[in-house]
mmCIF file of C-alpha atoms in Angstrom:
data_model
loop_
_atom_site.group_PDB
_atom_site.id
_atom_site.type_symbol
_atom_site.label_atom_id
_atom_site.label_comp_id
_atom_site.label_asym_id
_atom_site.label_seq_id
_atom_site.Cartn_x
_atom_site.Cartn_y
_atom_site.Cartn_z
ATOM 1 C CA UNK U 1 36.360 183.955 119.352
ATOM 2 C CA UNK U 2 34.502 181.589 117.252
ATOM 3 C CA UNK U 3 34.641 178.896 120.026
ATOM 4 C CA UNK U 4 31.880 181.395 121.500
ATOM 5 C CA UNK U 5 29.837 180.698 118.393
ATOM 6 C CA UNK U 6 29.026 177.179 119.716
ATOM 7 C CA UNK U 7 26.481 179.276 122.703
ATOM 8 C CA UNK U 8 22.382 178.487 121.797
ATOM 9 C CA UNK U 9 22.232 182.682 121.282
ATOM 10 C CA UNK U 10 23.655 182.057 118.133
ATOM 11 C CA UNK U 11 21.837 178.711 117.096
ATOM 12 C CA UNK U 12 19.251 180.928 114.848
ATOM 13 C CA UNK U 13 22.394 181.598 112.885
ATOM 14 C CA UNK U 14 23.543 178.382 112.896
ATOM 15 C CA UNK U 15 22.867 177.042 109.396
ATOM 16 C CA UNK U 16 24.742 180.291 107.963
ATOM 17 C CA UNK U 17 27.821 179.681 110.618
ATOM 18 C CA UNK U 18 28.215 176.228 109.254
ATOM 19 C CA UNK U 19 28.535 177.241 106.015
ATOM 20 C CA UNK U 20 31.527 179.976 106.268
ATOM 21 C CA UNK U 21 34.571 177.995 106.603
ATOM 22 C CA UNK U 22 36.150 180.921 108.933
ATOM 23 C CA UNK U 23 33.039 182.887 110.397
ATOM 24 C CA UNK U 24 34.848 186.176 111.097
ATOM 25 C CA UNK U 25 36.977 186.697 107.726
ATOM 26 C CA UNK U 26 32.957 185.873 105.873
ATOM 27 C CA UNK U 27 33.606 187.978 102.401
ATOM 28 C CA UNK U 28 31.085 189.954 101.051
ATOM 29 C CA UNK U 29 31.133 187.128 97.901
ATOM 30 C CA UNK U 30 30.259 184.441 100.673
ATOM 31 C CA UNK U 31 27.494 185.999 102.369
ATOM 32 C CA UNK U 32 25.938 186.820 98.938
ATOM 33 C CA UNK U 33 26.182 183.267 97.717
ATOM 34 C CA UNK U 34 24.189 182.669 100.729
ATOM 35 C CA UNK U 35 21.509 185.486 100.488
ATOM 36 C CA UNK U 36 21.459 184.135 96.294
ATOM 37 C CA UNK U 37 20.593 180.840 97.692
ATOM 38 C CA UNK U 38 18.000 181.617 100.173
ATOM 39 C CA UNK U 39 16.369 184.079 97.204
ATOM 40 C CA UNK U 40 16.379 187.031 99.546
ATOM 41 C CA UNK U 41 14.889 190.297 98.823
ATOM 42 C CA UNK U 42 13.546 193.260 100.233
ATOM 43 C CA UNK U 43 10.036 193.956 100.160
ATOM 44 C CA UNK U 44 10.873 196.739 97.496
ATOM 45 C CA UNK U 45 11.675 194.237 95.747
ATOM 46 C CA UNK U 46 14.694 193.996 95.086
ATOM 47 C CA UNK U 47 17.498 190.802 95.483
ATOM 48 C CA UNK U 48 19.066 191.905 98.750
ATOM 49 C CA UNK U 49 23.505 192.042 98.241
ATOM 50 C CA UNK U 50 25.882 192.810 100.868
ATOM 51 C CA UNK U 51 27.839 195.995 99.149
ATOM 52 C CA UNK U 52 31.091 197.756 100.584
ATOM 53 C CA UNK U 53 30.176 200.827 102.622
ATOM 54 C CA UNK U 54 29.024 203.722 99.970
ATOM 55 C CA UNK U 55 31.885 206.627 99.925
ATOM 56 C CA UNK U 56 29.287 208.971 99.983
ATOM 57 C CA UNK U 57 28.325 211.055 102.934
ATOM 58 C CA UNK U 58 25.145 209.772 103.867
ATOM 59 C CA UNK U 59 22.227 212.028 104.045
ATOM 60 C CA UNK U 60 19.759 211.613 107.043
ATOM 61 C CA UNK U 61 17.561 208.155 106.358
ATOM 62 C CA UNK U 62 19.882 206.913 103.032
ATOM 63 C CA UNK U 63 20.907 203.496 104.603
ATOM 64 C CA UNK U 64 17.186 202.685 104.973
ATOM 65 C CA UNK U 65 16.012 204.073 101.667
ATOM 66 C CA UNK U 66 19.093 202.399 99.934
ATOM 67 C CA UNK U 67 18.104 198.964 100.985
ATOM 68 C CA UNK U 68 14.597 199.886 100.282
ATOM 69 C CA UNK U 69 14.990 200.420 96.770
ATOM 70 C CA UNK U 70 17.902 198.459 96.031
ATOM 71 C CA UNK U 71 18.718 196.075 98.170
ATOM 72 C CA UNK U 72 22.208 196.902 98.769
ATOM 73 C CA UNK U 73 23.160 196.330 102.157
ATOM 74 C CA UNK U 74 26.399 198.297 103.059
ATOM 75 C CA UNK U 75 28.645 195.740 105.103
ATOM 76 C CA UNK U 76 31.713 197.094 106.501
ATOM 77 C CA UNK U 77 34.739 194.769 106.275
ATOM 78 C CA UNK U 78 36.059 193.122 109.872
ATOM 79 C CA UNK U 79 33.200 194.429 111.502
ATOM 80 C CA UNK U 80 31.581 192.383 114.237
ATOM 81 C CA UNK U 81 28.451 194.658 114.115
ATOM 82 C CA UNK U 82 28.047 194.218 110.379
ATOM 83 C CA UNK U 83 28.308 190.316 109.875
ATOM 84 C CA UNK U 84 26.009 190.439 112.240
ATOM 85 C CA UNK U 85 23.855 192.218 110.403
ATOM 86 C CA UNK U 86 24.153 190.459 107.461
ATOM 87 C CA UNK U 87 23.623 186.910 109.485
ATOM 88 C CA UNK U 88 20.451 188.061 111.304
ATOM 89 C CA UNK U 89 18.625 188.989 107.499
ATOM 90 C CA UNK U 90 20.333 185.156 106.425
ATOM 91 C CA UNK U 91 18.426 184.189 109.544
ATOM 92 C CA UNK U 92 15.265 186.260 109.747
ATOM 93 C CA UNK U 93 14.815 187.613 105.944
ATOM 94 C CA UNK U 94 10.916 188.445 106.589
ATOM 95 C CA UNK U 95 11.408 190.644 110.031
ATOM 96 C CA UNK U 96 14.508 192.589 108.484
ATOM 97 C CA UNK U 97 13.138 192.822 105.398
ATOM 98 C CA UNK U 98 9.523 194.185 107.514
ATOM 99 C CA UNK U 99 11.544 196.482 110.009
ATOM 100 C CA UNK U 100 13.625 198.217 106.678
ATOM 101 C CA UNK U 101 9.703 198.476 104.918
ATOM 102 C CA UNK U 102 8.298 200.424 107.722
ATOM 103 C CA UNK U 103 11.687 203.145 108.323
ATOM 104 C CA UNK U 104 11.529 203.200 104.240
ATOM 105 C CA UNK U 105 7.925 204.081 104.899
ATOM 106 C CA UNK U 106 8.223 206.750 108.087
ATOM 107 C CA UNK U 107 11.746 208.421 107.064
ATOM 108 C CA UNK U 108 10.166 210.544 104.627
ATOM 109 C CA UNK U 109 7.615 211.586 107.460
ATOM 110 C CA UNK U 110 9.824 212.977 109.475
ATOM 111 C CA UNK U 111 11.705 216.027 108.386
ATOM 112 C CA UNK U 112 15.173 214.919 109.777
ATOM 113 C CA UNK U 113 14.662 214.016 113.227
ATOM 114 C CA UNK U 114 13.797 210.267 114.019
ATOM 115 C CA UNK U 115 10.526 209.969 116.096
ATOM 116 C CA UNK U 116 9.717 207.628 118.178
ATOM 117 C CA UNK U 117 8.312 204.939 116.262
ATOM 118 C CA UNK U 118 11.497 204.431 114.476
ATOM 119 C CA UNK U 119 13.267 204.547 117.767
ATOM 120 C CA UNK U 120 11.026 201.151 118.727
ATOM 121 C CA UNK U 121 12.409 199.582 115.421
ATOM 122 C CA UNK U 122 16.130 200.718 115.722
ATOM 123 C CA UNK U 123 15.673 198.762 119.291
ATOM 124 C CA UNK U 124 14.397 195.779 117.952
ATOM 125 C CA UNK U 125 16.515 195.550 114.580
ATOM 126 C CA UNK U 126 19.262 196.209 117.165
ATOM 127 C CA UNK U 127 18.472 194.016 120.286
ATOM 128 C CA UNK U 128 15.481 192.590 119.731
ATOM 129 C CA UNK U 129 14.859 188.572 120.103
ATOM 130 C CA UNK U 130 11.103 186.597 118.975
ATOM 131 C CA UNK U 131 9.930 184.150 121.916
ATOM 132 C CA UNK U 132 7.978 180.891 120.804
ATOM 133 C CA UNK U 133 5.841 180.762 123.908
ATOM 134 C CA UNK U 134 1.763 179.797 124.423
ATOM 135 C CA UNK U 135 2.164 179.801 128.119
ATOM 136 C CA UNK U 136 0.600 182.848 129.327
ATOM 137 C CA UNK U 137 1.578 182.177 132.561
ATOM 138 C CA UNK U 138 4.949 182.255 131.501
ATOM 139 C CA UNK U 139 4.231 185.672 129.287
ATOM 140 C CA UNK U 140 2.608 186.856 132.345
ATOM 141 C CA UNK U 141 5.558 186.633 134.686
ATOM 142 C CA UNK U 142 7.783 188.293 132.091
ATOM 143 C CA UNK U 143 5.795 190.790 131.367
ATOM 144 C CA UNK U 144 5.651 191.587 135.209
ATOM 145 C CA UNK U 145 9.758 191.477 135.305
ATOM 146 C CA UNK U 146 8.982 188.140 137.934
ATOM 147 C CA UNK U 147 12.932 186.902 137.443
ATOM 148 C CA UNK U 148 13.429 184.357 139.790
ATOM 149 C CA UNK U 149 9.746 183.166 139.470
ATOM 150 C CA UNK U 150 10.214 182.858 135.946
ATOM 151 C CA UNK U 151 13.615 181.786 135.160
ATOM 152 C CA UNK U 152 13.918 179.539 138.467
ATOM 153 C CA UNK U 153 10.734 178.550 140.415
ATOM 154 C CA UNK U 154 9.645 177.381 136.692
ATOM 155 C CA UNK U 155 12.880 177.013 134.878
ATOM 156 C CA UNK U 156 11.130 173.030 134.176
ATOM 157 C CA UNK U 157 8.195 174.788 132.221
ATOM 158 C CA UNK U 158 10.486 177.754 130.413
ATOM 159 C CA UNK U 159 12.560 174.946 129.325
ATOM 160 C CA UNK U 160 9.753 172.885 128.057
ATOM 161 C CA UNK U 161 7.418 175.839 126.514
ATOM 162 C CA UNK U 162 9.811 178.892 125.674
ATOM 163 C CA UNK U 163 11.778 179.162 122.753
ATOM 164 C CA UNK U 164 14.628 182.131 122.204
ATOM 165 C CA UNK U 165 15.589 183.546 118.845
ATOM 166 C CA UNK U 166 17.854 186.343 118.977
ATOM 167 C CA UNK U 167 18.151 188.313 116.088
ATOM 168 C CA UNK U 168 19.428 192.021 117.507
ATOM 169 C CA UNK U 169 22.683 192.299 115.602
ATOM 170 C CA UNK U 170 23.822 194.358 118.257
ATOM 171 C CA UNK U 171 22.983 191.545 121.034
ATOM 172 C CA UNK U 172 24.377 189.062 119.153
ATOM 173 C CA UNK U 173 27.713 191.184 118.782
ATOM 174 C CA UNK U 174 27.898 191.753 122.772
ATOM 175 C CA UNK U 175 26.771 187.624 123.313
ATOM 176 C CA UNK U 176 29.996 186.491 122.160
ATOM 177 C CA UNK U 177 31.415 187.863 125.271
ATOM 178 C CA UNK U 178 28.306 187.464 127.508
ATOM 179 C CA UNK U 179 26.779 189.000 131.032
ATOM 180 C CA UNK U 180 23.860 188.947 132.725
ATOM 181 C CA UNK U 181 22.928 192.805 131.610
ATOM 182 C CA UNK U 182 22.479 191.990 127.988
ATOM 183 C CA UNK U 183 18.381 192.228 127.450
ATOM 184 C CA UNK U 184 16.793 192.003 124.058
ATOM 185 C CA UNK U 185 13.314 193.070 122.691
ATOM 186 C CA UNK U 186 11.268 190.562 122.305
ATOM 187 C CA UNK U 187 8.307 189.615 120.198
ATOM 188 C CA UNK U 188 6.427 186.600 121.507
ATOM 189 C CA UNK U 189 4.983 184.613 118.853
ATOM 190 C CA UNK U 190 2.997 181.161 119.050
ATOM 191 C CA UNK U 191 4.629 177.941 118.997
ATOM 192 C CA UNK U 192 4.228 175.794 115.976
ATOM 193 C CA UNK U 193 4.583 178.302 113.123
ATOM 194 C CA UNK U 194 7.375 180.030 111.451
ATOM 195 C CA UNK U 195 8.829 182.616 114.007
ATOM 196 C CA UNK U 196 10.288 184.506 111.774
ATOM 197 C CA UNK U 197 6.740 185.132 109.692
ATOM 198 C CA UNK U 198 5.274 185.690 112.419
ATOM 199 C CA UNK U 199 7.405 188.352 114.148
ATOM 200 C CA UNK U 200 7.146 190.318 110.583
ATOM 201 C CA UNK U 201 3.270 189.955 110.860
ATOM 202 C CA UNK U 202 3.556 191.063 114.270
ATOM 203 C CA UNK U 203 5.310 194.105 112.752
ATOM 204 C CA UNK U 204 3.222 194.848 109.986
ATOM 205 C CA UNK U 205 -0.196 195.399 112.878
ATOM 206 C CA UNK U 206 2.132 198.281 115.041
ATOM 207 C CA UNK U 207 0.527 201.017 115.043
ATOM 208 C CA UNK U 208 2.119 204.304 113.892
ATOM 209 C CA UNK U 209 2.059 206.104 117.093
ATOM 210 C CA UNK U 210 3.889 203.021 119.402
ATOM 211 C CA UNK U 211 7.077 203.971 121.146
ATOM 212 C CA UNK U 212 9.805 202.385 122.771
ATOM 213 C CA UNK U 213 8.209 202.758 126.645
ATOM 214 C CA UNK U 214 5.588 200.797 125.938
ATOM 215 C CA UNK U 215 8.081 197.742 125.919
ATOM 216 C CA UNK U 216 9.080 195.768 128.186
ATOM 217 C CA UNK U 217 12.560 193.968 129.251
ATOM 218 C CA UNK U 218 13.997 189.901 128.935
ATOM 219 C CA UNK U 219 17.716 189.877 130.559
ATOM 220 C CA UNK U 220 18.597 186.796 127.878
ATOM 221 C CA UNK U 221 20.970 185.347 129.483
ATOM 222 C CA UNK U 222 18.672 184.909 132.243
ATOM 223 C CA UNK U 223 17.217 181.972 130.378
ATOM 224 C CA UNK U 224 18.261 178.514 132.128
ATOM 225 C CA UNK U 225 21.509 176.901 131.226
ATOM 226 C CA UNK U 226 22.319 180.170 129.350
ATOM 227 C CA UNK U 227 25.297 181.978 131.693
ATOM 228 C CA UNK U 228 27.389 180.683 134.188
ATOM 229 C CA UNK U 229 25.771 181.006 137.596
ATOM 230 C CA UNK U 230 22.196 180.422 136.630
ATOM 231 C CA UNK U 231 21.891 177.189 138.250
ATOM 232 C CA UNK U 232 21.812 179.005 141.269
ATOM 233 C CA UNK U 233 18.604 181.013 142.821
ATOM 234 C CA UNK U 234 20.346 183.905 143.751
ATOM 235 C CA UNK U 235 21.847 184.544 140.328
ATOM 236 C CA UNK U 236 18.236 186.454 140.112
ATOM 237 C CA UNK U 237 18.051 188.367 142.948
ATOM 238 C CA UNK U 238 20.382 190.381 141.391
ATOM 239 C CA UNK U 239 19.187 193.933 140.329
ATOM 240 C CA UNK U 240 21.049 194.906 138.837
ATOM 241 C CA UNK U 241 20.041 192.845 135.952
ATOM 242 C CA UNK U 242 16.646 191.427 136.832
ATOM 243 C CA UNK U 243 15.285 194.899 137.567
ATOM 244 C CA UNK U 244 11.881 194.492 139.572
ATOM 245 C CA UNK U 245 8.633 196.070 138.057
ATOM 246 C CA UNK U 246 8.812 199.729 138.161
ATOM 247 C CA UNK U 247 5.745 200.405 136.068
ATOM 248 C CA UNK U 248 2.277 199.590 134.404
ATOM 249 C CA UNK U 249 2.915 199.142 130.611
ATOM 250 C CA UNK U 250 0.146 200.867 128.606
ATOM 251 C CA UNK U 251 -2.638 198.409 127.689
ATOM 252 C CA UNK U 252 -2.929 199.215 124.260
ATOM 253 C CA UNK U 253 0.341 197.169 123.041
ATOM 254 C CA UNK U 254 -0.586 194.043 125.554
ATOM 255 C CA UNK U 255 -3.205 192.819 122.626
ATOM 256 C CA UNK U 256 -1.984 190.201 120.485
ATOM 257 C CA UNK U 257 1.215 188.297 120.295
ATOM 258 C CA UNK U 258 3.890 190.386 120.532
ATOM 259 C CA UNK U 259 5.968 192.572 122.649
ATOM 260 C CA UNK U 260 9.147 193.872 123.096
ATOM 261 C CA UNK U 261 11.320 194.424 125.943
ATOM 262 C CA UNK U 262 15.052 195.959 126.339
ATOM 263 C CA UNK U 263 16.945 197.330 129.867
ATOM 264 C CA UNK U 264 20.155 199.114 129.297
ATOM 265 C CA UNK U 265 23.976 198.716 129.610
ATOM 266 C CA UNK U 266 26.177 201.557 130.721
ATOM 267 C CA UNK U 267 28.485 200.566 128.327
ATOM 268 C CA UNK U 268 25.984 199.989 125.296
ATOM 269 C CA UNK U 269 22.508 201.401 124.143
ATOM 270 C CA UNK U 270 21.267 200.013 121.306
ATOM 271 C CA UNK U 271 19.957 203.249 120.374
ATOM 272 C CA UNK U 272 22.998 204.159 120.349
ATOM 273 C CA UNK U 273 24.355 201.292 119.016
ATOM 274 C CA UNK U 274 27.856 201.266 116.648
ATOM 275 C CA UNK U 275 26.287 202.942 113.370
ATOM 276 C CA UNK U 276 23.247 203.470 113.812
ATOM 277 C CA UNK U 277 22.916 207.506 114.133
ATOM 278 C CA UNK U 278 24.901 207.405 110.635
ATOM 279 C CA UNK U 279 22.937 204.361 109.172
ATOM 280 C CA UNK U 280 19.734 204.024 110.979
ATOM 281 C CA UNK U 281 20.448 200.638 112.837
ATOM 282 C CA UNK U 282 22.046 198.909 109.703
#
């Protein structure tokens, strides 16, 4: 399993991965020497710590408030999902600390029942990647689900002008046994500066009223090189997984730098990913 590791999905994660001796047995010490030395906190200001699972029963929106105003992350032992979790805020503090900020902010909004602006966060925090990219033609064909014109009549310029960074703990989970179905969110961001800053600024100018359908979808492992098969033009005619445009996305999310993008899985949802209904999207 950690022979998968070695895939560019995971290269965002890659200066945590290299130091854990054995990846998948991580402890809950290890990962907080890490978060110690990186100075992490949340943006309640707090040091962030990777804590056992709370006995507690959790009441609706306590996993977000917890790591609000604490900074206690519960991490469940041997679970995929959870290391995951913990690597993606090694690997992204600002955007996890940014995406726990704002459900902090709208849980007590909502009178037990998650609306829809949550739901866009849960999707990225779950599946959601940030694109260094200042080709708009590029942008353009992605944004108008243009597979094969994308990922193989320019697979040159992708290669030379688009950068992936994963950081859906739920994706990254699924990517160590990969298909062509997996799809993240994405926000672009501009080349050149730190993607991670700027996916949390990126964050910080939603508007309270965005929703998950005003998103659109990037099949990752279309991206060149990235799954057996792609060196082939035909690999994106199928679509099943490089779905052809169905729909006009609303104009009022195209402003700006980022957007977001996710198609579904039978099998998995991240809105319905492991956890989340109990613990808002860890």
């Amino acid at each position: 399993m950690e022979a998968a590791l070695a895939h560019p999905v995971f290269d965002p994660l890659r200066p945590s991965l290299e130091r854990l001796e054995v990846p998948f047995g991580a402890s809950l010490e290890q990962l907080n020497a890490l978060a110690h030395a990186a100075g992490l906190r949340v943006e309640g200001g707090s040091v962030l710590r990777f804590v056992p699972p709370s006995p507690a029963e959790n009441r609706y929106g306590d996993y977000e408030m917890r790591v609000f105003d604490s900074g206690r992350v519960e991490t469940r032992p041997d679970s995929k999902h959870d290391l995951f979790n913990a690597l993606a805020w090694l690997a992204f503090p600002r955007t996890k600390a940014r995406l726990n900020a704002l459900h902090a902010a709208e849980i007590p909004r909502e009178n037990g029942r998650r609306g829809r602006f949550r739901d866009l966060l849960t999707l990225i925090d779950e599946g959601g990647a940030i694109v260094e990219c200042g080709d708009t033609g590029l942008v353009d064909m992605l944004r108008g689900f243009r597979w094969r014109e994308l990922f193989w009549e320019n697979r040159g310029r992708v290669l030379r002008s688009m950068r992936v960074h994963v950081l859906g703990h739920a994706v990254l989970e699924q990517a160590l046994r990969p298909w062509p179905g997996i799809t993240c969110k994405v926000i672009f961001v501009a080349p050149g500066k730190d993607p991670d800053a700027e996916a949390a600024a990126w964050l910080g100018r939603l508007p309270r009223e965005a929703t998950p359908g005003e998103l659109a979808p990037l099949p990752v492992f279309g991206f060149p090189g990235w799954f057996s098969g792609s060196d082939r033009p035909e690999f994106y005619e199928d679509s099943r997984f490089f779905r052809p445009f169905r729909r006009a996305l609303p104009g009022k999310m195209t402003a700006g730098v980022g957007q977001a993008a996710a198609a579904n899985r039978s099998e998995w949802r991240a809105e319905e990913s492991p956890g989340s209904a109990e613990r808002d999207a860890g």
